[in-house]
XYZ file of C-alpha atoms in Angstrom:
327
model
C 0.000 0.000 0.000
C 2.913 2.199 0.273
C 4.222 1.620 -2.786
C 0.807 2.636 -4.528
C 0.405 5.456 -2.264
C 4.188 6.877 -2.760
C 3.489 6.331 -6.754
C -0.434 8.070 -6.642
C 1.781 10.904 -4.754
C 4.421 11.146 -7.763
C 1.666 11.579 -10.271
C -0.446 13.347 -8.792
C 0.292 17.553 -9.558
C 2.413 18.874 -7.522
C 1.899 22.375 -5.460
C 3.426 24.892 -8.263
C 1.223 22.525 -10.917
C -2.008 23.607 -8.758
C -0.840 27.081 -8.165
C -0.999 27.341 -12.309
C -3.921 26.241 -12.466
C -5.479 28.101 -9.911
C -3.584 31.157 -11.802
C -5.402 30.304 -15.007
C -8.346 29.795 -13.046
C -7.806 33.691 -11.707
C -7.177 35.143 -15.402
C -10.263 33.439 -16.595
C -12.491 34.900 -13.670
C -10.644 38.165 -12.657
C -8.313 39.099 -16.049
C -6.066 42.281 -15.706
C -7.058 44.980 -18.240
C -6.467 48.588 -19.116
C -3.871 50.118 -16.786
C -3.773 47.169 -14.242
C -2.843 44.923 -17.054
C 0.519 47.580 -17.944
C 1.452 47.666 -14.457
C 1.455 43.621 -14.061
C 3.811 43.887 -17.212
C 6.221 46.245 -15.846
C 5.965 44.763 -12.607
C 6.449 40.825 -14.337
C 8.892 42.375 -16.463
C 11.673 43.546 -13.374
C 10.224 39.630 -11.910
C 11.718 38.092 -14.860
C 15.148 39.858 -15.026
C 15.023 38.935 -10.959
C 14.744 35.224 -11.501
C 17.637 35.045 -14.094
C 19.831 37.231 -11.792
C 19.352 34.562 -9.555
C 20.120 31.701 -11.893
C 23.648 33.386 -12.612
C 24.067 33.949 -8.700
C 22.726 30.079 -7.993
C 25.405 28.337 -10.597
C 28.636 26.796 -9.004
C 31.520 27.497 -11.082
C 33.088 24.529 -9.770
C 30.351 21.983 -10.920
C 30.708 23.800 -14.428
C 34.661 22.741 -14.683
C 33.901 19.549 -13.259
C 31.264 18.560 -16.119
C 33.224 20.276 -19.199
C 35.815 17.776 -19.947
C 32.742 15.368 -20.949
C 32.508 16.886 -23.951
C 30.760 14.396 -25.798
C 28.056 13.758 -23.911
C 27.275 17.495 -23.217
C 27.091 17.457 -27.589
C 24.560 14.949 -27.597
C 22.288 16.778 -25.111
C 22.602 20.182 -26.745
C 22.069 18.260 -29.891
C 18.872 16.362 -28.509
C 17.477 19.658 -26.883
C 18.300 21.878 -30.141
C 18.478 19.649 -33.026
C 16.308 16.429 -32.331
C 13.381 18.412 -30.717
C 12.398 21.013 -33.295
C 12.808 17.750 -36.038
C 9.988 16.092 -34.288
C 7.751 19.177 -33.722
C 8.087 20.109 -37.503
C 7.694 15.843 -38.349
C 4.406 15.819 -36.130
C 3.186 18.645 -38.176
C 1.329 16.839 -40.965
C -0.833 15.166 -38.002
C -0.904 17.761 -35.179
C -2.001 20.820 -37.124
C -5.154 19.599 -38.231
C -6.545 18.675 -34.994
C -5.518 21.785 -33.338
C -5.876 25.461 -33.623
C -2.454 27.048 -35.224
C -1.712 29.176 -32.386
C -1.537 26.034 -30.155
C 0.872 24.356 -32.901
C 3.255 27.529 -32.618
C 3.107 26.481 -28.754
C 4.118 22.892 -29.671
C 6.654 24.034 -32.240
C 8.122 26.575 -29.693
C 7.695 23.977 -26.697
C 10.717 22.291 -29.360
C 13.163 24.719 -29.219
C 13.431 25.416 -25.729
C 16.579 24.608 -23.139
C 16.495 21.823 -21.287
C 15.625 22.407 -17.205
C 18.244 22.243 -14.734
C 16.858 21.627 -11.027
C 14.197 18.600 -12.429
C 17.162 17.435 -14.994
C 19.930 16.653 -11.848
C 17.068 16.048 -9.123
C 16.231 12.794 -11.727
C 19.963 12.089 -12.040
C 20.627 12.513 -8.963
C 17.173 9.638 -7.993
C 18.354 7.838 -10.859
C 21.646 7.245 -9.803
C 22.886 9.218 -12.976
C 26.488 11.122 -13.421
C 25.106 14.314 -11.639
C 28.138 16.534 -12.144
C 27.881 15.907 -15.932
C 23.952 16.742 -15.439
C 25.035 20.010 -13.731
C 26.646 20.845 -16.560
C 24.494 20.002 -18.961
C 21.704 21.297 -18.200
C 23.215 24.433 -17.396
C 25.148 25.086 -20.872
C 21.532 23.922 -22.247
C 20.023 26.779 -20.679
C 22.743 29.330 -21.521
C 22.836 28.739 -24.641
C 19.157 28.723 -24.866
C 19.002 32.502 -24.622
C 20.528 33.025 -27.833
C 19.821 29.979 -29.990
C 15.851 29.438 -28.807
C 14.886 32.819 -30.604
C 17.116 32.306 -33.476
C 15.440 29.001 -34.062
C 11.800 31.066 -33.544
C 12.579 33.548 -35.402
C 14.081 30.914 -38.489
C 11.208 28.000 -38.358
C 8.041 29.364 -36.231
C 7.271 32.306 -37.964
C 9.217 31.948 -41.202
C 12.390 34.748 -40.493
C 10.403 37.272 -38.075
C 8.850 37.100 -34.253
C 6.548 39.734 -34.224
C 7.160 41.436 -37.188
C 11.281 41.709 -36.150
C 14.293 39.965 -37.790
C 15.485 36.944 -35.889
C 18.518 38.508 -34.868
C 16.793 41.969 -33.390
C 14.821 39.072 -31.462
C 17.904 38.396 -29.528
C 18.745 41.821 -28.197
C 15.833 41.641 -25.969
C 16.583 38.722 -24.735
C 20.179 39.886 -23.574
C 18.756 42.949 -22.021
C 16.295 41.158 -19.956
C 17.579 37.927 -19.670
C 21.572 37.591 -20.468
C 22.567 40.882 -18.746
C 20.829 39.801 -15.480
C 22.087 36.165 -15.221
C 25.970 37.223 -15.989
C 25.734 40.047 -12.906
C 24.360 37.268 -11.266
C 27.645 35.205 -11.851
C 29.677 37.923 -11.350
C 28.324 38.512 -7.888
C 28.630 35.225 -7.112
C 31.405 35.667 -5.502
C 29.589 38.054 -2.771
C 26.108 36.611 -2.536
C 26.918 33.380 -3.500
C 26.734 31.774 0.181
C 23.629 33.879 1.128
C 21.931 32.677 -2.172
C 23.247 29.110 -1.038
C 21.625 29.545 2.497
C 18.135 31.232 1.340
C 17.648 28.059 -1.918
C 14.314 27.555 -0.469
C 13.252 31.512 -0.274
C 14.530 32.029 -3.435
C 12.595 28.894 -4.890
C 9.305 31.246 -4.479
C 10.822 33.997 -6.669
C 11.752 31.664 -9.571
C 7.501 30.200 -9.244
C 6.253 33.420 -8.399
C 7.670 35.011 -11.594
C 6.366 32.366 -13.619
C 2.753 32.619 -12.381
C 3.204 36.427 -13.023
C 3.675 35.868 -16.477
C 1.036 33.045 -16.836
C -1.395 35.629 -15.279
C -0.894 38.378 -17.696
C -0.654 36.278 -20.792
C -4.054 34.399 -19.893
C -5.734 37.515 -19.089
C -4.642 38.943 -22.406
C -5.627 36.304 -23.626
C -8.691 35.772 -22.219
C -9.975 39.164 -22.994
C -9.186 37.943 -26.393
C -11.377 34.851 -26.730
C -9.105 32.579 -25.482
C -11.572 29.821 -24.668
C -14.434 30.309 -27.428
C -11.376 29.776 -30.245
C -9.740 26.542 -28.532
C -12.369 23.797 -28.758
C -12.089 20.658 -26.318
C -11.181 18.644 -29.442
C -7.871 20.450 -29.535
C -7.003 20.961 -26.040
C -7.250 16.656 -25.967
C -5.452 16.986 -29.478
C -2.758 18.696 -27.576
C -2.267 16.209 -24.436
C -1.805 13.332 -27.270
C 0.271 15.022 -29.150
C 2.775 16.370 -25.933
C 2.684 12.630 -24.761
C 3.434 11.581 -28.307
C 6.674 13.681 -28.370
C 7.709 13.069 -24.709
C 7.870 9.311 -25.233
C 9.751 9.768 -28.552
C 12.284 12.097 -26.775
C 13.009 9.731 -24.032
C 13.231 6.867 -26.502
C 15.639 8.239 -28.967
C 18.005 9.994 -26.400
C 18.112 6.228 -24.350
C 18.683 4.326 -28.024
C 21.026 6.892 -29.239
C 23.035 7.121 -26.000
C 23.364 3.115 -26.269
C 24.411 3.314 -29.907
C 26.994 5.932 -28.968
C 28.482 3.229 -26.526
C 27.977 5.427 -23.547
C 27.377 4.023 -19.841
C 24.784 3.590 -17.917
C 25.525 6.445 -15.833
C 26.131 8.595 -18.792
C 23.103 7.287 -20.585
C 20.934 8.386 -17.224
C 21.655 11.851 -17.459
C 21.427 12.199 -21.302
C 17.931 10.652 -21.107
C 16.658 13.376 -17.929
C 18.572 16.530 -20.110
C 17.779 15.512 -23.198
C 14.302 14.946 -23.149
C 13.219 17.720 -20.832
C 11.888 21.425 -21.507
C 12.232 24.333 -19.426
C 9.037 26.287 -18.271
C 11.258 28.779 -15.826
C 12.936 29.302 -19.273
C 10.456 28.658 -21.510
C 7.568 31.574 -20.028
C 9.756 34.467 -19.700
C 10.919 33.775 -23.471
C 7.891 33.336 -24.402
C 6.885 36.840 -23.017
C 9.930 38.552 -24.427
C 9.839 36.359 -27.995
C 6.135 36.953 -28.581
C 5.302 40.400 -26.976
C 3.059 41.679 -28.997
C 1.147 38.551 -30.185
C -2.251 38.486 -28.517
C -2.446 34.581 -28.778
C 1.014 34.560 -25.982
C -1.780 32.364 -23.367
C -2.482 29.730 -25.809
C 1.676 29.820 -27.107
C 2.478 28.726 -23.429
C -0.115 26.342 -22.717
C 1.313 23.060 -24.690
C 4.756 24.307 -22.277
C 2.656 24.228 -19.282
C 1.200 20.969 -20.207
C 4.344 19.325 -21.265
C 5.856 20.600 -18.346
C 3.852 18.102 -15.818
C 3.090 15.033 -17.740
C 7.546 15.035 -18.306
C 7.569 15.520 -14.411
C 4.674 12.693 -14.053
C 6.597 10.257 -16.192
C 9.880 10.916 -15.100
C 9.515 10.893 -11.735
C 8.630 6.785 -12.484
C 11.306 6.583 -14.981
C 13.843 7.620 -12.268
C 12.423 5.395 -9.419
C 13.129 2.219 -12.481
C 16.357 3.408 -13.208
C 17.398 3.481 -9.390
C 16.083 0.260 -9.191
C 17.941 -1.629 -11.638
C 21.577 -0.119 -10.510
């Protein structure tokens, strides 16, 4: 009974997956408008360049040195994350975009060419038994690098050369203002507030969420005062949860099949399965915000992430009890 009762716990939503709902809930009753909805923005704005601030101020330096010389592996993530993922989300097209509305197939297609998360990709490494210092790394160069090639690859295959009417590259100099700039002071002040940040992990857990649901707020009100739910019929919404299932299985089967073919071990295979199959909704919102500003459809662009985001935590969270079983 405690088995079933430890496993109805895993997939059951967890706190932060309630607290978005109850935040969609919130934008569907109570949306922001007029000059309460500009405020939130400003406000979510200074939120976001606050949580990746805190990302730069969070990463050891040391665990990043200790991961690098594993070159190969680290290749084969970044590959799986940026290469693999926006192959299937353009090969599902011929089946997903009929069933679903074309603003929620810009969500799937942008749900593709996100980073990889960090905290959920080691916590499974670490459960799984994985190599946790090349997870570290990983999934941190994943989500570096996933400020600058994430819009590039929006800007080249999601909207044909432009995000909102702008070249992919001018979609990148937002990004560094809001995103880049913040998370390198962070790194560079490491060295000061490094052992506070250290001390305070479970404080500063409630800015990273509370940023998030700041964003999920404003883009579902816009959204909502938009139409949201008269123009996405329950046919797509269920179109959706097949389709995010359908690409989370066939990320965590090619990244285990490829990592055997590759010869790596089982260690090695553990954490390429957990980075490479994963995508980043502390990432993946704010980018979203920046990357599609002035689109009024941002609240159905970010709700394949949010949905992807908990069935990869459901099914992973097994996946890395099996894995700790067999070693």
């Amino acid at each position: 009974m405690s088995a079933i009762s430890s496993l109805l716990k895993r997939l059951l939503p967890d706190g932060f997956t309630l607290a978005l709902l109850i935040t969609v809930a919130i934008a569907t009753i109570l949306p922001c408008t007029g000059d309460v909805a500009v405020g939130f923005s400003q406000f979510t704005a200074f939120a976001i360049g606050a949580l990746f601030f805190l990302h730069g101020a969070k990463l050891p330096r040391e665990a990043i040195v200790a991961g690098l010389t594993h070159w190969r592996l680290h290749l084969l993530v970044l590959c799986c994350t940026f290469v693999m993922f926006p192959l299937l989300g353009l090969i599902l097209k011929p089946v997903a975009q009929p069933m679903m509305t074309p603003e929620l197939y810009m969500g799937i297609l942008f749900l593709c060419m996100l980073p990889s998360t960090v905290q959920s990709s080691i916590g499974f490494t670490s459960m799984a038994r994985g190599n946790v210092a090349a997870a570290v790394c990983s999934a941190s160069a994943s989500s570096f690098l996933g400020i600058f090639v994430t819009p590039l690859l929006v800007g080249t295959l999601v909207v044909k050369g432009t995000v909102a009417g702008r070249s992919a590259m001018d979609t990148v100099m937002p990004i560094v203002y809001q995103l880049l700039l913040p998370f390198i002071a962070g790194q560079l002040l490491r060295p000061i507030i490094g052992k506070w940040v250290d001390r305070n992990k479970p404080l500063l857990k409630y800015v990273d969420q509370g940023s998030i649901l700041l964003v999920v707020y404003t883009a579902f009100s816009e959204a909502v005062s938009e139409g949201l739910w008269h123009k996405v019929p329950l046919s797509s919404l269920v179109a959706l949860l097949v389709v995010c299932c359908v690409l989370l299985a066939l990320a965590l089967t090619l990244t285990a099949w490829i990592s055997k073919r590759m010869g790596f071990s089982r260690e090695d295979e553990i954490t390429i399965v957990f980075c490479g199959s994963k995508k980043s909704l502390a990432s993946g919102v704010p980018m979203a915000k920046v990357l599609f500003a002035s689109s009024a459809s941002l609240g159905m662009i970010i709700l394949p992430l949010m949905l992807f985001h908990q069935i990869q935590l459901m099914v992973c969270a097994v996946l890395a009890q099996r894995f700790a079983r067999r070693a």
